[in-house]
PDB file of C-alpha atoms in Angstrom:
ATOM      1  CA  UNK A   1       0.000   0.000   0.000  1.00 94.00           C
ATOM      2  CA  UNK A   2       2.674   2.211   0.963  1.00 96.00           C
ATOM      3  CA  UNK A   3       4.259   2.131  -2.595  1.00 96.00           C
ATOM      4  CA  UNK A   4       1.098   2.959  -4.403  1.00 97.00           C
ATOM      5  CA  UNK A   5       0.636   5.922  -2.918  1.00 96.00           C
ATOM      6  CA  UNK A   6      -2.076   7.305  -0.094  1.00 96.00           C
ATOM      7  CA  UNK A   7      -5.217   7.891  -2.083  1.00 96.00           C
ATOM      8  CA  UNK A   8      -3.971   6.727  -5.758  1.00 97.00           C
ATOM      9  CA  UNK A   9      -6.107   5.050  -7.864  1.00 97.00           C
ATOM     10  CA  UNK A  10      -4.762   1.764  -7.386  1.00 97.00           C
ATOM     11  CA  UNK A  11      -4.514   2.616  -3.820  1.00 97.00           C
ATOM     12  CA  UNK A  12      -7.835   3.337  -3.449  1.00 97.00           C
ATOM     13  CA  UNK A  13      -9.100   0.486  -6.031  1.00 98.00           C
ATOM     14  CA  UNK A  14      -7.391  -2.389  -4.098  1.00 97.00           C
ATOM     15  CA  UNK A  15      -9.271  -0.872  -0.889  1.00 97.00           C
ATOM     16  CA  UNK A  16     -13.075  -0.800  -2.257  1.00 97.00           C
ATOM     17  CA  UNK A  17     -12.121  -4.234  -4.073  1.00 97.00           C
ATOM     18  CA  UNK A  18     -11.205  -6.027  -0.397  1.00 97.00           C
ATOM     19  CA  UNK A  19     -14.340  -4.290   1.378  1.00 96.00           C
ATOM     20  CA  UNK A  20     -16.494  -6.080  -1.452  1.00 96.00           C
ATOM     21  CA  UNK A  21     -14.842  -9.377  -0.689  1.00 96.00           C
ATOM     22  CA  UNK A  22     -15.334  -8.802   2.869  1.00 96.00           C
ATOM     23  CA  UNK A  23     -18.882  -7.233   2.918  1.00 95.00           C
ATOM     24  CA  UNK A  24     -20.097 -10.576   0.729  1.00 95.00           C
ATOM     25  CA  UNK A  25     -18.502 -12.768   3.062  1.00 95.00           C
ATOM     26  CA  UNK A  26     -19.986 -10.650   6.405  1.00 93.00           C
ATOM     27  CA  UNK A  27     -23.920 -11.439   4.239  1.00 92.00           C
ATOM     28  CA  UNK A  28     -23.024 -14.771   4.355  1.00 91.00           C
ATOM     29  CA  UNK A  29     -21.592 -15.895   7.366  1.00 92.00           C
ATOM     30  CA  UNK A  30     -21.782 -12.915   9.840  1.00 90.00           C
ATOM     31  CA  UNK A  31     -24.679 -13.916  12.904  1.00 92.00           C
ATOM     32  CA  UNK A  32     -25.124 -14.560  16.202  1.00 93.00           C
ATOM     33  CA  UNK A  33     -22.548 -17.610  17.421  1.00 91.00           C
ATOM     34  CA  UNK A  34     -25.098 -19.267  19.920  1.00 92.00           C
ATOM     35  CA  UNK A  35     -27.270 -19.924  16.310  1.00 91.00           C
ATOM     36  CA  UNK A  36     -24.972 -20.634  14.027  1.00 88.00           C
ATOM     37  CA  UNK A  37     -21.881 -21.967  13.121  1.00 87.00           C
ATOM     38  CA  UNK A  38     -19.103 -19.397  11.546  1.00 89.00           C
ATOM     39  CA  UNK A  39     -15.743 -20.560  10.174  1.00 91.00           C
ATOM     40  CA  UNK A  40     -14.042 -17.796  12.299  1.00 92.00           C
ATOM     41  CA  UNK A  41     -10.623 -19.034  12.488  1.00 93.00           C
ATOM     42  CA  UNK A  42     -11.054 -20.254   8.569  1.00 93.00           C
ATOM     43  CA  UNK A  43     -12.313 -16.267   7.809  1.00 94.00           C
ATOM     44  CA  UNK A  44      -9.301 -14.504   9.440  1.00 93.00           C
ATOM     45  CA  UNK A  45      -6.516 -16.910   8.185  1.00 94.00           C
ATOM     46  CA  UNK A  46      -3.961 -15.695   6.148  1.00 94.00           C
ATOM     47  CA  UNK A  47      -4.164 -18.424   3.774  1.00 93.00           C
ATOM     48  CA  UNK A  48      -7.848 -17.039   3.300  1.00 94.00           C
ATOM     49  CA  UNK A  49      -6.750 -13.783   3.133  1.00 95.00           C
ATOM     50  CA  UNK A  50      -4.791 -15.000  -0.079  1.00 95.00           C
ATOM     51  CA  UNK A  51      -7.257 -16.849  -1.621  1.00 93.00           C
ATOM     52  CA  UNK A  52      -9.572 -14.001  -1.790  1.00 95.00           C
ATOM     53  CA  UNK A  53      -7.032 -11.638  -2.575  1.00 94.00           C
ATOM     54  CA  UNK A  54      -6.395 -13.647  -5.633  1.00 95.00           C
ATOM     55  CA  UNK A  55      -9.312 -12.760  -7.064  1.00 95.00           C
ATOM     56  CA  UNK A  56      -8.839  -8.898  -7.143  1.00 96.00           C
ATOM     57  CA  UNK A  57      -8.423  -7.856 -10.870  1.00 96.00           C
ATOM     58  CA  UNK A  58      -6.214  -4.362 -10.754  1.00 96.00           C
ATOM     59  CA  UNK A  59      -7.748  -3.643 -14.176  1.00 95.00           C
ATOM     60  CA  UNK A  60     -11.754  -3.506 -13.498  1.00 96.00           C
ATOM     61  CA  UNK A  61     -14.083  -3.122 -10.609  1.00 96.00           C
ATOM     62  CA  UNK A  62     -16.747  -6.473  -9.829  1.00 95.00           C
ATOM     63  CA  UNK A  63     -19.622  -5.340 -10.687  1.00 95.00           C
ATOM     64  CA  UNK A  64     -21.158  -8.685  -8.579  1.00 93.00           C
ATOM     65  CA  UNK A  65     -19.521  -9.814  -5.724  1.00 92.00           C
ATOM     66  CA  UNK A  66     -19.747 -13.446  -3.909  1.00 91.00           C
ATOM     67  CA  UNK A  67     -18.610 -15.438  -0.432  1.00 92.00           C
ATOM     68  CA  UNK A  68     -15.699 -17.293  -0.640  1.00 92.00           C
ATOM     69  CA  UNK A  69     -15.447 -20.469   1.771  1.00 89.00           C
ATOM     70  CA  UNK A  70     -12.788 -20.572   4.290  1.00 88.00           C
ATOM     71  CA  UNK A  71     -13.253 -24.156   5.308  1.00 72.00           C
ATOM     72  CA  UNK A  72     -14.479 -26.148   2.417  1.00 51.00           C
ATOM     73  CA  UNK A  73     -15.204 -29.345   4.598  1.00 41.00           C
ATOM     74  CA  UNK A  74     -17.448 -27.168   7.354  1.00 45.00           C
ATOM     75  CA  UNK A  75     -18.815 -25.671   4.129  1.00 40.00           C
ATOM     76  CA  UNK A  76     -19.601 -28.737   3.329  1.00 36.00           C
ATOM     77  CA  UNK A  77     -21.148 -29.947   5.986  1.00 34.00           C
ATOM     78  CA  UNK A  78     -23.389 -26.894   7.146  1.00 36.00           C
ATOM     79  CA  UNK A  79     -24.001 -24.800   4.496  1.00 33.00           C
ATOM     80  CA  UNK A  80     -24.334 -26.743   1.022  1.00 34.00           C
ATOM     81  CA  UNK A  81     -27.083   7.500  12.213  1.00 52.00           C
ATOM     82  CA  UNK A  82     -27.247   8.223  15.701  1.00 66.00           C
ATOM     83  CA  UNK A  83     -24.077   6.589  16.881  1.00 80.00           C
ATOM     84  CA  UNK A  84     -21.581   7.845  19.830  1.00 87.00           C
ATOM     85  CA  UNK A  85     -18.173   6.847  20.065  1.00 92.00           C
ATOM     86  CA  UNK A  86     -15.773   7.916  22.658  1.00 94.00           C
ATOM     87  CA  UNK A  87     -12.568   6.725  23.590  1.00 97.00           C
ATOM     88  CA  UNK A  88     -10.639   7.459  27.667  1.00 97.00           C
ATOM     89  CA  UNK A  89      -7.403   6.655  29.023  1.00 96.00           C
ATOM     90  CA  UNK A  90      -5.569   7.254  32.262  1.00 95.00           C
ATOM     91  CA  UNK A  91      -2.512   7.313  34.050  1.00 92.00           C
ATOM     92  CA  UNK A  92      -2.180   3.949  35.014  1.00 92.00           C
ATOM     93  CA  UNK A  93      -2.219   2.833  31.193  1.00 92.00           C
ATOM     94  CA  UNK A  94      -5.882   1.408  31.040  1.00 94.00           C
ATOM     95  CA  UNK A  95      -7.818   2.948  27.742  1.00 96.00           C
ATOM     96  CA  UNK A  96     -11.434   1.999  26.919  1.00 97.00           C
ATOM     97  CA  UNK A  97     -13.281   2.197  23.388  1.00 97.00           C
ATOM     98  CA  UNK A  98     -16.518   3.033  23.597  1.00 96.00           C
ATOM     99  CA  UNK A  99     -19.419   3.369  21.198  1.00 92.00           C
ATOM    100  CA  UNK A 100     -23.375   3.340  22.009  1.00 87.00           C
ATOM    101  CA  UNK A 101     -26.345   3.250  18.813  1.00 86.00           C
ATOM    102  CA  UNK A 102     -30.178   3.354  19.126  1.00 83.00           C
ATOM    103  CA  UNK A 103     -29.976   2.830  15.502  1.00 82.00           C
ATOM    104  CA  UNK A 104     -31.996   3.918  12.729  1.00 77.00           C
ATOM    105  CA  UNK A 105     -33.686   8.066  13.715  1.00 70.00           C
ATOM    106  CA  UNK A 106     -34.360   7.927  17.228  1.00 74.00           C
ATOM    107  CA  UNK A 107     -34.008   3.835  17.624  1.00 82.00           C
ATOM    108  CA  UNK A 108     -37.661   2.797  18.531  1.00 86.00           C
ATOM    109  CA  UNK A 109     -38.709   5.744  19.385  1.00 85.00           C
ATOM    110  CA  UNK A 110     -40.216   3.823  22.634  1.00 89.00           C
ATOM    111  CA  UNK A 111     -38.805   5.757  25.889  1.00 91.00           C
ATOM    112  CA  UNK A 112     -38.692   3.565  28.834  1.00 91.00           C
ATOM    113  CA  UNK A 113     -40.985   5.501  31.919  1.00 93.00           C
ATOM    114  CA  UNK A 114     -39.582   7.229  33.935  1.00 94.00           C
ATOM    115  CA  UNK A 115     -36.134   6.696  33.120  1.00 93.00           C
ATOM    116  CA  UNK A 116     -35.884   8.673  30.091  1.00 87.00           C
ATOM    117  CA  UNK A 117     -33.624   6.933  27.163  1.00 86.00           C
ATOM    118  CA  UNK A 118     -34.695   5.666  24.342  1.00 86.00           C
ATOM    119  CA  UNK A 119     -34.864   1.567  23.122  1.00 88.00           C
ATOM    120  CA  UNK A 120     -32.758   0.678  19.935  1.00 87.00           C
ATOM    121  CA  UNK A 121     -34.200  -0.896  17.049  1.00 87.00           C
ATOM    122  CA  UNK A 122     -31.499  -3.329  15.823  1.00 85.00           C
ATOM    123  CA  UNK A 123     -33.752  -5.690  15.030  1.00 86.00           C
ATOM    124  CA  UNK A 124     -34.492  -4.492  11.806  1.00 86.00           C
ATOM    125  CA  UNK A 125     -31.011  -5.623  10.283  1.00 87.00           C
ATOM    126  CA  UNK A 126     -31.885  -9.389  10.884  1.00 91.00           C
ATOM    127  CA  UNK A 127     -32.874 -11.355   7.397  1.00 90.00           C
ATOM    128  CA  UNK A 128     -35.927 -12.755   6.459  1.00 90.00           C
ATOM    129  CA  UNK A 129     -34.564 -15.299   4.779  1.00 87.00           C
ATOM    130  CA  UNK A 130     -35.582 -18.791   6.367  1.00 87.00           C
ATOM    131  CA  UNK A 131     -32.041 -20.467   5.771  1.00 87.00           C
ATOM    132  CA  UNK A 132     -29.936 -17.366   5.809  1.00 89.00           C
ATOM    133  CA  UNK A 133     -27.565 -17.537   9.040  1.00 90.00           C
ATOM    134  CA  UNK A 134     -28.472 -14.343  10.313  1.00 92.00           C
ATOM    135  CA  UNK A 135     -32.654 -15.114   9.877  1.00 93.00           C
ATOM    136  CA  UNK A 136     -35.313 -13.564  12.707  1.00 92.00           C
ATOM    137  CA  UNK A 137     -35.249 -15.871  15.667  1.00 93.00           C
ATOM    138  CA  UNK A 138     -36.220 -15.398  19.322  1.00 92.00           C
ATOM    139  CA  UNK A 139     -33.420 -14.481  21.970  1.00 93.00           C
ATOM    140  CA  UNK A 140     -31.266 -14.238  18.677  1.00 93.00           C
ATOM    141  CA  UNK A 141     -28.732 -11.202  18.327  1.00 92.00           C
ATOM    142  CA  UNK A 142     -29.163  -9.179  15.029  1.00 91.00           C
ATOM    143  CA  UNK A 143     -26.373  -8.574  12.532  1.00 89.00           C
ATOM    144  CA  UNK A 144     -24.793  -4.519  13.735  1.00 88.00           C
ATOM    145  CA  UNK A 145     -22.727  -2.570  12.545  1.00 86.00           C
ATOM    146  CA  UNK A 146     -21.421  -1.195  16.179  1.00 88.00           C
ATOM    147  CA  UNK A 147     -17.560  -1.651  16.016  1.00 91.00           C
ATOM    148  CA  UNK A 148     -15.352   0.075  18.911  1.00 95.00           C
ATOM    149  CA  UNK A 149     -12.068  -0.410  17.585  1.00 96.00           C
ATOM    150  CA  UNK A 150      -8.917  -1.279  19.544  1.00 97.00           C
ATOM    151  CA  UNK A 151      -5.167  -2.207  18.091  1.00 97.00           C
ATOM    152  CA  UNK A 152      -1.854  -3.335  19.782  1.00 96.00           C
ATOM    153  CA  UNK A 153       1.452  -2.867  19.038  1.00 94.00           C
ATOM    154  CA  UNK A 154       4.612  -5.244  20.296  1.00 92.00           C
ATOM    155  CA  UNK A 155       2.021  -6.980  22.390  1.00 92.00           C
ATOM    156  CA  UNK A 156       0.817  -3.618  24.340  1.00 91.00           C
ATOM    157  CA  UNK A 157      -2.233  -1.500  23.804  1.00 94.00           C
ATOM    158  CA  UNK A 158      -1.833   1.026  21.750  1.00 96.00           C
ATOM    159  CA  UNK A 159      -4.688   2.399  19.871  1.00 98.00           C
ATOM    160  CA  UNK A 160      -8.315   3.019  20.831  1.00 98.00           C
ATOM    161  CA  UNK A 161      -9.936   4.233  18.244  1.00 97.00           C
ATOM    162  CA  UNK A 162     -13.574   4.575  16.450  1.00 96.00           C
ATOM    163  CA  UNK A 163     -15.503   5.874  12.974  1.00 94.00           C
ATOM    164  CA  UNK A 164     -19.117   6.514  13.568  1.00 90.00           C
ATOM    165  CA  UNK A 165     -21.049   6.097  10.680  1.00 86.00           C
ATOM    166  CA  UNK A 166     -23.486   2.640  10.099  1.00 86.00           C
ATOM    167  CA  UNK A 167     -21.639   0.464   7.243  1.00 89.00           C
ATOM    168  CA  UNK A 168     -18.845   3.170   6.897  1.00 92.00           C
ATOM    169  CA  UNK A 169     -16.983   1.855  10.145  1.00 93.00           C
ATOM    170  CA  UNK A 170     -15.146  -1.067   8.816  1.00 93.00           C
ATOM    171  CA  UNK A 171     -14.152   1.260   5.817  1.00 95.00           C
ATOM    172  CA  UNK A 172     -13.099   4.022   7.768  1.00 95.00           C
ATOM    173  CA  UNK A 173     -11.344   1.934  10.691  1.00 96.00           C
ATOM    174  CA  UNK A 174      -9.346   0.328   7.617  1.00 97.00           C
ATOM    175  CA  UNK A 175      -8.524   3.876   6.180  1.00 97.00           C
ATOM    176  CA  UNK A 176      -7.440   5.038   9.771  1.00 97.00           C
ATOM    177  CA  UNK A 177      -5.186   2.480  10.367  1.00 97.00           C
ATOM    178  CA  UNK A 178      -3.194   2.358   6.921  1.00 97.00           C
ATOM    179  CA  UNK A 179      -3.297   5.999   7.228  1.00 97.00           C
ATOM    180  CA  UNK A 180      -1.503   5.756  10.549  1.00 98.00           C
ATOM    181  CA  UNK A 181       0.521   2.525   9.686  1.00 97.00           C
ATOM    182  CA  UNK A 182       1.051   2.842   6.139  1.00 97.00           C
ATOM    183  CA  UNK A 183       1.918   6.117   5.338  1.00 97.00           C
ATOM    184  CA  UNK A 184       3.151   7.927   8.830  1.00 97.00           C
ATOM    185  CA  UNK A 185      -0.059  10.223   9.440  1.00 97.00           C
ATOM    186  CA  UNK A 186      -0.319  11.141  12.954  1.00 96.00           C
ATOM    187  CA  UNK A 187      -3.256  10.455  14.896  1.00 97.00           C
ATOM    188  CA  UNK A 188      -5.223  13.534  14.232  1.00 97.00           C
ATOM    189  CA  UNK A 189      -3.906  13.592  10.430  1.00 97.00           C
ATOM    190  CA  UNK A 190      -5.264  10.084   9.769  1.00 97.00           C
ATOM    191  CA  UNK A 191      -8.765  11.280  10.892  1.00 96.00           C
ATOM    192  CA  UNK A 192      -8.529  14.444   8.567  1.00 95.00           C
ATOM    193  CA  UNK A 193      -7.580  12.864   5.388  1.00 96.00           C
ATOM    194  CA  UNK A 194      -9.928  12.456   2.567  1.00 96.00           C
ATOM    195  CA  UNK A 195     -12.182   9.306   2.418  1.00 96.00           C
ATOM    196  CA  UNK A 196     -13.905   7.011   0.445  1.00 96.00           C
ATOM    197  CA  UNK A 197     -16.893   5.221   1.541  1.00 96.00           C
ATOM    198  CA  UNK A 198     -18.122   2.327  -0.619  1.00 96.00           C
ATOM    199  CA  UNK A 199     -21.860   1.282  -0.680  1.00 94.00           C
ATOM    200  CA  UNK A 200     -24.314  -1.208  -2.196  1.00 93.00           C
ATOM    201  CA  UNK A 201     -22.121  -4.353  -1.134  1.00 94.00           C
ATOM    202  CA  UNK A 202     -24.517  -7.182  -0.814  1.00 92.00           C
ATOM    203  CA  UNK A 203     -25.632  -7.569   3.169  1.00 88.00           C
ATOM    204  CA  UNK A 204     -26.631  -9.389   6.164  1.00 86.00           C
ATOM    205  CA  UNK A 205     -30.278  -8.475   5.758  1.00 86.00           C
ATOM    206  CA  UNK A 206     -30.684 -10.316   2.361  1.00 84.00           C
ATOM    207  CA  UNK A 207     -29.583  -7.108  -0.293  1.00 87.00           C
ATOM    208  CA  UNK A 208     -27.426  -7.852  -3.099  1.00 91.00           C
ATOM    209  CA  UNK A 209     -24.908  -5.942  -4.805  1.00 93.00           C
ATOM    210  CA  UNK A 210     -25.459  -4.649  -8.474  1.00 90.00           C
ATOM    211  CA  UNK A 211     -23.405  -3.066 -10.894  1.00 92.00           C
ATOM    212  CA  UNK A 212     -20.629  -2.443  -8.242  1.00 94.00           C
ATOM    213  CA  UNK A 213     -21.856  -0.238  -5.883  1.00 95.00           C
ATOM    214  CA  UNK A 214     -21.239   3.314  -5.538  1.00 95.00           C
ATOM    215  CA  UNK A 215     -18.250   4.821  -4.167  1.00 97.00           C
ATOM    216  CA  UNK A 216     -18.622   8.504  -2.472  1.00 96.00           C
ATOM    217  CA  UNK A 217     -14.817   9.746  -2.356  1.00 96.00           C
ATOM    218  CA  UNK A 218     -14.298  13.334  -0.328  1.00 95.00           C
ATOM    219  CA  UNK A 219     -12.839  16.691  -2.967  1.00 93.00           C
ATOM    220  CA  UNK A 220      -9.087  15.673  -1.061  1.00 93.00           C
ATOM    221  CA  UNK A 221      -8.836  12.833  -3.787  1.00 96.00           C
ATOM    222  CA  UNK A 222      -7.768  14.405  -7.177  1.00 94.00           C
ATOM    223  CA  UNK A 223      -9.579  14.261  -9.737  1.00 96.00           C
ATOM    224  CA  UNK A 224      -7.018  12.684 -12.137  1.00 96.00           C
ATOM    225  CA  UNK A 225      -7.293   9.623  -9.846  1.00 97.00           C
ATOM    226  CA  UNK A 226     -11.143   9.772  -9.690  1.00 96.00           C
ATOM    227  CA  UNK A 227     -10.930   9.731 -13.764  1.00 97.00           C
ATOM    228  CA  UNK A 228      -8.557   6.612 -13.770  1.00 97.00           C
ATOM    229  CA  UNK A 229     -10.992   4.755 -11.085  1.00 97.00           C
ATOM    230  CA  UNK A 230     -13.961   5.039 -13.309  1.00 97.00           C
ATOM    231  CA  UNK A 231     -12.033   4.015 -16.488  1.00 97.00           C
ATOM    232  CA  UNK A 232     -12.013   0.614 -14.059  1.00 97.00           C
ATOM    233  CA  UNK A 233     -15.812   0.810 -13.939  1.00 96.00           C
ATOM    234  CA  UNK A 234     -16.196   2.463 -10.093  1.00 97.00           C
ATOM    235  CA  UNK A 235     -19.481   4.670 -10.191  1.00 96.00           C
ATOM    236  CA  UNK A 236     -18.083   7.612  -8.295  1.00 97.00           C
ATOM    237  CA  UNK A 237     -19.966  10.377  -6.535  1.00 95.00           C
ATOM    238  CA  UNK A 238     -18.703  13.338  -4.773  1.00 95.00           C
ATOM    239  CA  UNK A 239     -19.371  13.699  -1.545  1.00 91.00           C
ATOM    240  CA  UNK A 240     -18.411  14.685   2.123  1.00 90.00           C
ATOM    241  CA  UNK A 241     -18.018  11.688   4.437  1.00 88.00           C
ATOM    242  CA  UNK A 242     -20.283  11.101   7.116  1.00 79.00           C
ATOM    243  CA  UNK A 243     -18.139   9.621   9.484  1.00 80.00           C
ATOM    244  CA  UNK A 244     -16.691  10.316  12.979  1.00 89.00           C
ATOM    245  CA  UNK A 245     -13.517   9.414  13.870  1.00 95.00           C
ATOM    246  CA  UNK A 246     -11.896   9.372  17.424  1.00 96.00           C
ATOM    247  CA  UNK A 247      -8.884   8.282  19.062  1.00 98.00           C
ATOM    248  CA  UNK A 248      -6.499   7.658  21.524  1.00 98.00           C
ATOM    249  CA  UNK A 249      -2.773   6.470  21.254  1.00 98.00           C
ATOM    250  CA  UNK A 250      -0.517   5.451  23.512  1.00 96.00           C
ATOM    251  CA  UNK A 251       3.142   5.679  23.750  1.00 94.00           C
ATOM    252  CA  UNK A 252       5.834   5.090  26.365  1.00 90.00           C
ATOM    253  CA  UNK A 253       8.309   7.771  26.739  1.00 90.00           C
ATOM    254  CA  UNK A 254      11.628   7.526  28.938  1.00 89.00           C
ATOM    255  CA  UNK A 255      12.479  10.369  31.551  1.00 86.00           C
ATOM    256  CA  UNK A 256      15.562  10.452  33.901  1.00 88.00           C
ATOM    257  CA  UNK A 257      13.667   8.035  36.609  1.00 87.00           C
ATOM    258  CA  UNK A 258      12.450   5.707  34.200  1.00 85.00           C
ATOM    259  CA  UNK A 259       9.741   4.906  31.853  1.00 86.00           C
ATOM    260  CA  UNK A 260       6.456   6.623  31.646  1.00 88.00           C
ATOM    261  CA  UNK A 261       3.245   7.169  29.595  1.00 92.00           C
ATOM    262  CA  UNK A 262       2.230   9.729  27.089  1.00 94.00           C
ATOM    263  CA  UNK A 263      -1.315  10.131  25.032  1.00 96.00           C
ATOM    264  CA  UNK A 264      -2.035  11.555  21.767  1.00 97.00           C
ATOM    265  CA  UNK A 265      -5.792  12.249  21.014  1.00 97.00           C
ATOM    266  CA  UNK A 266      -7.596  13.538  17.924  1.00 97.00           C
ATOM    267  CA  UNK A 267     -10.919  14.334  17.227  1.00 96.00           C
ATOM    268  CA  UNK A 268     -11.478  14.929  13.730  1.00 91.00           C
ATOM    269  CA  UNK A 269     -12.700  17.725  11.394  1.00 91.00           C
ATOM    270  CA  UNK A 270     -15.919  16.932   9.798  1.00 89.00           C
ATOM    271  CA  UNK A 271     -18.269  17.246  13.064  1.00 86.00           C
ATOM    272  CA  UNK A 272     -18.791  17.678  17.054  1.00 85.00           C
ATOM    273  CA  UNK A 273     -16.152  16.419  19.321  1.00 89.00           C
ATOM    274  CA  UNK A 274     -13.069  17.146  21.054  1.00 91.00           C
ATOM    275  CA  UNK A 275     -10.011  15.578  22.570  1.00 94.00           C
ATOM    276  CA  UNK A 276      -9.473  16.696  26.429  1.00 93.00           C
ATOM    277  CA  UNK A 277      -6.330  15.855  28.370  1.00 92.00           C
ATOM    278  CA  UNK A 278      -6.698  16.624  32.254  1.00 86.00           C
TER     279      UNK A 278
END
């Protein structure tokens, strides 16, 4: 990633190519554990990784997208808006990542009595579908899209982190942390930097993608590079993204008695929020 270039076109093609691949295998096999049974270790393998990798063309964007199978023998076998994300650390080193949703509007819009908050209404991401893994069922947990996100580094925390924003988490977490990793930003500079968010990817709750999708990318991507994307057959919009990006990182820093820890916060650009130190 680093030697394409942060936001070329084949930077940014390669990126909205993997979500696909990763959004198609989320409608397939992403559902509550205690109902169904999801090749986890198979999913997050490298060898996986590959195998779906593979099938990135560099030339074109899929216009269709399908799940792979990361274990062909369990395969086999089983299958023939409102969001708040905050992130705190303190002196002792502990850092929590945080983020609360009611959902779509105002959740439910049923206010428990008394109490005054409102009830979520996740629910309505679960499919329809009789045989689809994430199907209606009583007691079940819906598909979400609530993602606190949390990295390490040498073994040690360092990195609590969050993008607000329904299906643009994933996307933006990604962005954020090849931003960071990839291409030096800082913390506050990797929330700043222009975006692409990718929708229309075929879902949990039965949709499927056509004709590729659409692919919003912020005015900080040139326009030379948005040319060369749709030459690969990306339908790209303009447009500001709606996400919200927060974070915390950690370093250790030596002084003249010993070791000790320092914080660097952001919160970014494109709406409410603030990083306090106190």
């Amino acid at each position: 990633l680093t030697a394409m270039g942060h936001n070329s076109a084949d930077y940014l093609h390669v990126q909205i190519e993997a979500k696909k691949l990763a959004f198609a295998d989320a409608a397939k096999y992403y559902a509550d554990p205690d109902f169904a049974k999801i090749p986890l270790q198979g999913l997050i393998s490298k060898t996986y990784a590959d195998k779906r990798r593979a099938e990135i063309s560099m030339a074109s964007a899929a216009q269709t997208d399908h799940c792979g199978y990361p274990d062909e023998e369990e395969m086999e076998s089983k299958y023939a808006g409102d969001t708040t994300y905050l992130t705190a650390a303190d002196e002792d080193g502990n850092m929590v990542s945080l983020i609360q949703s009611n959902y779509n509007g105002f959740g439910s819009g049923l206010v428990v009595p008394g109490l005054g908050f409102a009830l979520q209404d996740r629910g309505a991401l679960f499919a329809m579908k009789k045989d689809h893994a994430n199907v209606y069922s009583p007691k079940k947990r819906p598909f979400h899209t609530i993602m606190p996100g949390f990295a390490s580094k040498d073994g040690k925390p360092w990195l609590s982190f969050g993008v607000m924003g329904g299906f643009m988490q994933p996307q933006g977490q990604v962005q954020v942390l090849s931003n960071i990793i990839d291409f030096g930003l800082g913390v506050q500079e990797a929330g700043d930097a222009a975006r692409y968010y990718h929708t229309g990817s075929t879902q949990p709750t039965g949709q499927v993608m056509v004709a590729g999708g659409i692919v919003e990318l912020e005015d900080g991507v040139c326009d030379k590079v948005v040319e060369e994307l749709r030459t690969r057959g990306h339908n790209i919009i303009r447009r500001p993204n709606g996400g919200g990006y927060q974070a915390i990182m950690r370093h250790t820093v030596t002084y003249p008695h010993g070791e000790g820890l320092a914080y660097a916060a952001a919160s970014e650009m494109r709406k409410d929020g603030q990083a306090v130190g106190y």
